[in-house]
Coordinates of C-alpha atoms and ligand atoms in Angstrom, one line a residue:
M1 CA 6.6 -40.2 12.8
L2 CA 9.5 -38.0 13.6
A3 CA 11.8 -41.0 13.6
G4 CA 10.7 -41.9 10.1
E5 CA 8.8 -45.1 11.1
Y6 CA 5.8 -44.0 9.2
G7 CA 7.7 -43.0 6.1
H8 CA 9.3 -39.9 4.6
A9 CA 6.2 -37.7 4.2
A10 CA 5.0 -38.2 7.8
Q11 CA 8.5 -37.5 9.0
K12 CA 8.7 -34.3 7.0
A13 CA 5.2 -33.3 8.1
M14 CA 6.1 -33.8 11.8
E15 CA 9.3 -31.8 11.4
I16 CA 7.3 -28.9 10.2
L17 CA 4.7 -29.2 13.0
L18 CA 7.4 -29.5 15.6
A19 CA 9.2 -26.4 14.4
L20 CA 5.9 -24.5 14.5
G21 CA 5.1 -25.8 18.0
K22 CA 8.5 -24.7 19.2
I23 CA 8.0 -21.2 17.8
Y24 CA 4.6 -20.8 19.5
D25 CA 5.6 -22.6 22.7
A26 CA 3.0 -25.3 22.3
D27 CA 3.4 -28.0 25.0
R28 CA 1.8 -30.9 22.9
M29 CA 0.2 -31.9 19.7
I30 CA -3.6 -32.4 19.4
E31 CA -5.5 -34.6 16.9
I32 CA -7.4 -32.8 14.2
K33 CA -10.7 -33.7 12.5
S34 CA -10.1 -32.1 9.1
A35 CA -7.8 -30.0 7.0
Q36 CA -8.3 -27.5 4.2
I37 CA -5.3 -26.9 1.9
S38 CA -4.5 -23.7 0.1
G39 CA -1.7 -23.2 -2.4
V40 CA -3.3 -25.0 -5.3
S41 CA -3.0 -22.7 -8.3
Y42 CA 0.1 -23.4 -10.4
R43 CA 0.3 -19.6 -10.8
N44 CA 1.0 -19.3 -7.1
I45 CA 3.1 -22.3 -6.2
G46 CA 5.0 -22.8 -9.5
E47 CA 7.5 -25.6 -10.1
E48 CA 9.1 -25.3 -6.7
G49 CA 5.8 -25.9 -4.9
L50 CA 5.0 -28.7 -7.2
E51 CA 8.3 -30.5 -6.5
F52 CA 7.6 -30.2 -2.7
L53 CA 4.2 -31.9 -3.3
L54 CA 5.6 -34.6 -5.5
E55 CA 8.2 -35.4 -2.9
L56 CA 5.5 -35.8 -0.2
A57 CA 3.2 -37.7 -2.6
E58 CA 5.8 -40.5 -3.0
D59 CA 4.8 -42.2 0.2
G60 CA 2.4 -39.7 1.9
R61 CA -1.3 -40.0 2.6
V62 CA -3.5 -37.6 4.6
R63 CA -4.8 -39.1 7.9
V64 CA -7.9 -36.9 8.2
P65 CA -10.6 -35.8 5.7
T66 CA -8.9 -33.1 3.7
T67 CA -10.3 -30.7 1.1
L68 CA -8.6 -28.4 -1.4
N69 CA -8.8 -24.7 -2.2
P70 CA -9.5 -23.3 -5.7
C71 CA -6.9 -23.8 -8.4
G72 CA -6.2 -21.6 -11.5
M73 CA -9.0 -22.9 -13.8
D74 CA -12.3 -24.8 -14.1
L75 CA -11.1 -28.4 -14.5
E76 CA -13.8 -29.2 -17.0
R77 CA -14.3 -25.8 -18.8
W78 CA -10.8 -24.3 -18.8
R79 CA -10.8 -23.8 -22.5
E80 CA -14.1 -21.8 -22.3
M81 CA -12.4 -19.6 -19.7
G82 CA -9.6 -18.9 -22.2
I83 CA -6.9 -20.6 -20.1
P84 CA -3.7 -21.3 -22.1
E85 CA -2.7 -25.0 -22.7
D86 CA 0.7 -24.8 -21.0
F87 CA -0.9 -23.4 -17.8
A88 CA -3.6 -26.1 -17.9
E89 CA -1.0 -28.9 -18.2
N90 CA 0.9 -27.7 -15.2
Q91 CA -2.2 -27.1 -13.2
L92 CA -3.3 -30.7 -13.8
R93 CA 0.1 -32.0 -12.5
V94 CA -0.5 -30.1 -9.2
I95 CA -4.0 -31.6 -8.9
D96 CA -2.7 -35.0 -9.6
A97 CA -0.1 -34.7 -6.8
Y98 CA -2.8 -33.6 -4.3
R99 CA -5.0 -36.5 -5.4
R100 CA -2.1 -39.0 -4.8
L101 CA -1.9 -37.6 -1.2
G102 CA -5.5 -38.7 -0.7
I103 CA -6.9 -35.2 -0.7
Q104 CA -10.5 -34.6 -2.0
V105 CA -10.3 -32.5 -5.1
T106 CA -13.0 -30.1 -4.0
L107 CA -11.2 -27.0 -5.2
T108 CA -13.3 -24.6 -3.2
C109 CA -12.7 -21.9 -0.6
T110 CA -16.1 -22.7 1.0
P111 CA -15.5 -26.3 2.0
Y112 CA -18.2 -25.9 4.6
L113 CA -20.7 -25.7 1.8
A114 CA -19.2 -28.7 0.1
G115 CA -19.3 -31.4 2.8
N116 CA -16.4 -30.4 5.0
E117 CA -18.3 -28.6 7.8
P118 CA -16.7 -28.9 11.2
G119 CA -18.7 -29.0 14.4
F120 CA -18.6 -26.7 17.4
G121 CA -15.3 -27.1 19.3
D122 CA -13.7 -29.4 16.7
H123 CA -9.9 -28.9 16.3
I124 CA -9.0 -28.5 12.6
A125 CA -6.1 -27.2 10.6
W126 CA -7.3 -25.1 7.8
S127 CA -5.6 -22.7 5.4
E128 CA -7.4 -20.1 3.3
S129 CA -8.1 -17.1 5.4
S130 CA -11.8 -16.7 4.5
A131 CA -12.5 -20.4 5.4
I132 CA -10.5 -20.2 8.6
I133 CA -12.4 -17.2 9.9
Y134 CA -15.8 -18.7 8.9
A135 CA -15.0 -22.0 10.6
N136 CA -13.8 -20.3 13.8
S137 CA -16.5 -17.6 14.0
A138 CA -19.7 -19.0 12.4
L139 CA -19.2 -22.7 13.3
G140 CA -17.2 -22.4 16.5
A141 CA -14.5 -24.8 15.3
R142 CA -10.9 -24.2 16.2
T143 CA -8.1 -23.5 13.8
N144 CA -5.1 -21.2 13.6
R145 CA -4.4 -19.3 10.5
E146 CA -2.5 -22.0 8.8
G147 CA -0.5 -21.6 5.6
G148 CA -0.7 -24.2 2.8
P149 CA 2.4 -26.2 3.9
S150 CA 1.5 -26.3 7.7
A151 CA -2.1 -27.4 6.9
L152 CA -0.8 -30.1 4.6
A153 CA 1.7 -31.2 7.3
A154 CA -1.2 -31.4 9.8
A155 CA -3.3 -33.4 7.3
I156 CA -0.5 -35.9 6.8
A157 CA 0.3 -36.2 10.5
G158 CA -3.4 -35.9 11.6
R159 CA -2.2 -33.5 14.3
T160 CA -1.3 -29.9 15.0
P161 CA 0.5 -28.1 17.8
L162 CA -1.8 -26.9 20.6
Y163 CA -1.5 -23.1 20.6
G164 CA -3.3 -19.9 19.5
L165 CA -7.0 -20.3 18.6
H166 CA -7.1 -23.9 19.8
L167 CA -6.9 -22.5 23.3
E168 CA -10.1 -21.2 25.0
E169 CA -8.4 -18.1 26.5
Q170 CA -7.1 -17.0 23.1
R171 CA -10.6 -16.8 21.7
L172 CA -12.0 -14.0 23.9
P173 CA -12.7 -10.7 22.2
T174 CA -10.0 -8.0 22.3
V175 CA -12.0 -5.1 20.9
E176 CA -15.7 -4.2 20.8
V177 CA -16.9 -2.9 17.4
H178 CA -20.1 -0.9 17.4
A179 CA -21.4 -0.8 13.8
P180 CA -24.6 -0.3 11.8
Q181 CA -26.9 -3.2 11.0
I182 CA -25.7 -5.4 8.1
R183 CA -28.3 -5.6 5.3
D184 CA -26.5 -7.5 2.5
E185 CA -23.3 -9.3 1.6
F186 CA -21.8 -6.1 0.1
E187 CA -22.2 -4.2 3.4
A188 CA -20.8 -7.2 5.3
A189 CA -17.8 -7.4 3.0
A190 CA -17.2 -3.6 3.2
L191 CA -17.5 -3.5 7.0
G192 CA -15.2 -6.4 7.4
Y193 CA -12.6 -4.9 5.2
L194 CA -12.7 -1.6 7.1
V195 CA -12.6 -3.1 10.5
G196 CA -9.7 -5.4 9.5
K197 CA -7.8 -2.4 8.3
I198 CA -8.4 -0.4 11.5
I199 CA -7.6 -3.1 14.1
G200 CA -5.1 -5.2 12.1
E201 CA -5.3 -8.2 14.5
G202 CA -7.1 -9.5 17.5
V203 CA -10.6 -10.8 18.0
P204 CA -13.4 -8.2 17.3
M205 CA -16.8 -8.5 19.0
F206 CA -19.5 -6.8 16.9
R207 CA -22.4 -5.1 18.5
G208 CA -25.4 -3.6 16.6
V209 CA -25.0 -5.5 13.3
G210 CA -28.0 -7.7 13.9
V211 CA -28.1 -11.4 13.1
P212 CA -26.4 -11.8 9.7
S213 CA -27.2 -14.6 7.3
R214 CA -24.7 -17.3 6.5
D215 CA -23.6 -15.5 3.3
Q216 CA -23.2 -12.2 5.2
L217 CA -21.0 -14.0 7.8
K218 CA -18.9 -15.4 5.0
A219 CA -18.5 -12.0 3.4
L220 CA -17.8 -10.2 6.7
G221 CA -15.1 -12.8 7.6
A222 CA -13.5 -12.6 4.1
G223 CA -13.2 -8.8 4.4
L224 CA -11.8 -9.0 8.0
A225 CA -9.3 -11.6 7.1
C226 CA -8.0 -9.9 3.9
S227 CA -7.3 -6.4 5.2
G228 CA -6.2 -7.6 8.7
G229 CA -4.7 -10.8 10.0
I230 CA -8.0 -11.7 11.8
A231 CA -9.0 -15.3 12.1
L232 CA -12.0 -15.1 14.5
F233 CA -14.8 -12.7 15.3
H234 CA -17.9 -12.8 17.5
I235 CA -21.3 -11.1 17.0
E236 CA -23.5 -10.3 19.9
G237 CA -26.5 -12.6 19.9
A238 CA -25.5 -14.3 16.6
T239 CA -22.3 -16.4 16.6
P240 CA -22.0 -19.6 18.6
E241 CA -19.4 -18.5 21.2
A242 CA -21.2 -15.1 21.8
L243 CA -24.5 -17.0 22.2
R244 CA -23.0 -19.4 24.8
N245 CA -21.1 -16.6 26.6
P246 CA -23.3 -13.4 26.4
E247 CA -21.1 -11.8 29.1
M248 CA -18.0 -11.6 26.9
R249 CA -16.6 -8.1 26.9
A250 CA -13.5 -6.3 25.7
V251 CA -12.0 -3.2 27.1
E252 CA -11.1 -1.5 23.9
R253 CA -14.0 -0.1 21.8
I254 CA -14.4 1.4 18.3
E255 CA -17.4 3.0 16.6
I256 CA -18.1 2.6 12.9
D257 CA -20.8 4.5 11.0
E258 CA -22.2 4.0 7.5
K259 CA -20.2 6.9 6.1
D260 CA -16.9 5.4 7.2
V261 CA -17.7 2.2 5.4
L262 CA -18.8 3.9 2.1
E263 CA -15.7 6.1 2.1
E264 CA -13.5 3.0 2.4
V265 CA -15.4 1.4 -0.5
D266 CA -14.7 4.4 -2.6
V267 CA -10.9 3.9 -2.2
L268 CA -11.2 0.5 -3.8
N269 CA -13.5 1.6 -6.6
D270 CA -12.0 2.7 -9.9
V271 CA -13.9 1.2 -12.9
V272 CA -17.0 2.1 -14.7
D273 CA -16.8 -0.2 -17.7
P274 CA -15.7 -3.7 -16.4
D275 CA -14.5 -6.5 -18.7
L276 CA -15.9 -9.0 -16.2
I277 CA -18.6 -8.9 -13.5
F278 CA -18.4 -11.7 -11.0
I279 CA -19.9 -12.9 -7.7
G280 CA -18.6 -15.7 -5.6
C281 CA -15.6 -14.6 -3.5
P282 CA -15.8 -16.6 -1.3
H283 CA -17.4 -19.2 -3.6
A284 CA -21.1 -18.5 -4.1
S285 CA -23.9 -20.3 -2.3
I286 CA -27.2 -21.4 -3.9
E287 CA -28.9 -18.4 -2.2
E288 CA -26.5 -16.0 -3.8
M289 CA -27.0 -17.5 -7.3
T290 CA -30.7 -17.3 -6.7
S291 CA -30.5 -13.6 -5.7
L292 CA -28.6 -12.8 -8.9
Y293 CA -31.2 -14.7 -11.0
L294 CA -34.1 -12.9 -9.3
L295 CA -32.6 -9.5 -9.8
L296 CA -32.0 -10.2 -13.5
D297 CA -35.7 -10.8 -13.8
G298 CA -35.5 -12.5 -17.1
R299 CA -33.3 -9.9 -18.8
K300 CA -30.2 -11.0 -20.7
V301 CA -26.8 -9.7 -19.6
R302 CA -24.8 -7.7 -22.1
R303 CA -21.3 -8.3 -20.6
K304 CA -19.3 -11.2 -19.4
V305 CA -20.9 -12.3 -16.0
W306 CA -19.5 -15.2 -14.0
I307 CA -20.5 -16.9 -10.8
L308 CA -17.7 -18.7 -9.1
S309 CA -18.7 -21.6 -7.0
S310 CA -18.0 -25.1 -5.8
R311 CA -18.9 -28.2 -7.8
S312 CA -21.3 -29.3 -5.1
V313 CA -23.2 -26.0 -5.1
K314 CA -23.2 -26.0 -8.9
A315 CA -24.7 -29.5 -8.8
Q316 CA -27.5 -28.2 -6.6
A317 CA -28.1 -25.4 -9.1
E318 CA -28.3 -28.0 -11.9
R319 CA -30.8 -30.0 -10.0
L320 CA -33.0 -26.9 -9.5
G321 CA -32.7 -25.9 -13.2
L322 CA -31.0 -22.7 -12.0
D323 CA -27.8 -23.3 -13.9
R324 CA -29.7 -23.6 -17.2
R325 CA -31.8 -20.5 -16.5
L326 CA -28.8 -18.4 -15.7
R327 CA -27.0 -19.6 -18.8
E328 CA -30.0 -18.6 -20.9
L329 CA -29.6 -15.1 -19.5
G330 CA -25.9 -15.1 -20.4
V331 CA -24.5 -15.9 -16.9
E332 CA -21.8 -18.6 -16.6
I333 CA -21.1 -20.6 -13.5
F334 CA -17.5 -21.7 -13.3
C335 CA -16.1 -24.0 -10.6
D336 CA -12.7 -25.0 -9.1
T337 CA -11.2 -21.5 -9.4
C338 CA -11.7 -17.7 -9.0
P339 CA -10.4 -14.6 -10.7
V340 CA -7.8 -14.0 -7.9
V341 CA -6.0 -17.4 -8.4
A342 CA -6.6 -17.8 -12.2
P343 CA -4.1 -16.3 -14.6
I344 CA -6.6 -13.5 -15.2
R345 CA -4.4 -11.1 -17.1
R346 CA -3.3 -13.9 -19.5
I347 CA -6.9 -14.3 -20.5
G348 CA -7.2 -10.7 -21.4
I349 CA -9.2 -9.3 -18.5
R350 CA -8.1 -5.9 -17.3
S351 CA -11.1 -4.6 -15.2
I352 CA -13.5 -6.4 -12.9
A353 CA -16.6 -5.4 -10.9
T354 CA -17.7 -7.5 -7.9
N355 CA -19.4 -7.3 -4.5
S356 CA -16.4 -8.8 -2.7
S357 CA -14.0 -6.5 -0.9
K358 CA -11.5 -9.4 -0.7
A359 CA -11.5 -9.9 -4.5
A360 CA -11.4 -6.1 -5.1
Y361 CA -8.4 -5.7 -2.8
Y362 CA -6.4 -8.5 -4.2
L363 CA -7.2 -7.9 -7.9
K364 CA -6.3 -4.2 -7.5
N365 CA -3.2 -4.5 -5.4
L366 CA -1.7 -7.7 -6.6
E367 CA -2.8 -7.9 -10.2
G368 CA -3.1 -4.3 -11.1
I369 CA -6.7 -4.9 -12.3
K370 CA -9.1 -2.0 -12.2
V371 CA -11.9 -2.9 -9.9
G372 CA -15.5 -1.8 -9.1
L373 CA -16.8 -2.7 -5.7
K374 CA -20.6 -2.6 -5.6
P375 CA -23.8 -4.2 -4.2
L376 CA -25.3 -7.0 -6.2
R377 CA -28.2 -4.8 -7.5
E378 CA -25.7 -2.3 -9.0
L379 CA -23.7 -5.1 -10.5
V380 CA -26.9 -6.3 -12.2
E381 CA -27.5 -2.8 -13.6
D382 CA -23.9 -2.7 -15.0
A383 CA -24.4 -6.2 -16.5
L384 CA -27.5 -5.0 -18.4
R385 CA -25.9 -1.8 -19.8
Ligands
F3S1 FE1 -12.1 -17.9 -2.6 FE2 -10.7 -16.8 -4.5 FE3 -12.1 -15.3 -2.9 S1 -10.1 -18.5 -3.3 S2 -12.1 -16.3 -1.0 S3 -12.9 -16.8 -4.3 S4 -10.0 -14.9 -3.6

């Protein structure tokens, strides 16, 4: 590949991987089972990123099943979202380039809920911090924290350099975190956000949090990965590596109590009257959609309320009639995108309430949007006001 025998894209991909491997002192490449690519919104990659993709798409094809992160709009309902025509046109050019590379246009940050679910011990090359940490921690797969270009290079070459979290010894806990029981996704998101902020990097081993649900694991991971550079956590008696190796210990130890978590949430909270209330960062599961529906209890919302999800979970909601029932109550399910990667200010939204610490952090700090960070039941109360 490096010599160009497999074409220009494979050569370019191998050059990127070799450079990475040298930086991290990897002694060889390993084959990967799948890739997840971020850097899809035209808002983030712009014309320069698109040119890079078009160059690769000339003769490049991915060698492993590869899925795609959300883009800047719902591909079918972008007009209803209020997305401007010029943005939509450019976004479609980006999607087309990815499609030509043989990538599945899944457009979700929860590929593991949409058919790309790696097994325990599988080597993969994923970008999208919340998906990476979920794959490593909840599934026991092995990926480093790839960026969009390195994940794409790995997908085209079918390989990645062997270093970091692909190695057993790098996956051991570095700090024990004693924390209160996690009761819902909001608490998981807030705890993850706080712990990420405190430890910054490393591999936390949680004790005392109970056995969180799949949605709580995804919220905890998204929080940890957004405020810190964390790509793997363990939970005593719950996550696969902690279950297989109950003797795992770390020397360092921190204690978190409920008050610490709530104080941290207050720092992110600054809106009382949101233009938009949304759930689905990371993209919502069918269980999260159902919880929202049950809490609404037949009452119509009086504000803009969105659920962001993948097309495959939305299809499940349609089969169950849940999509129609939510729409009757005024709740819209959008796919392929999220408020963090969509051109949210261009569509006139200035304040948002959500139960996701990751969304709250990015919307507040990168977009200057006023945010409210609340549990789902409080979001529902706001939606009905
Ligand atoms: Fe997914 Fe957007 Fe959140 S990509 S993790 S919904 S910021």
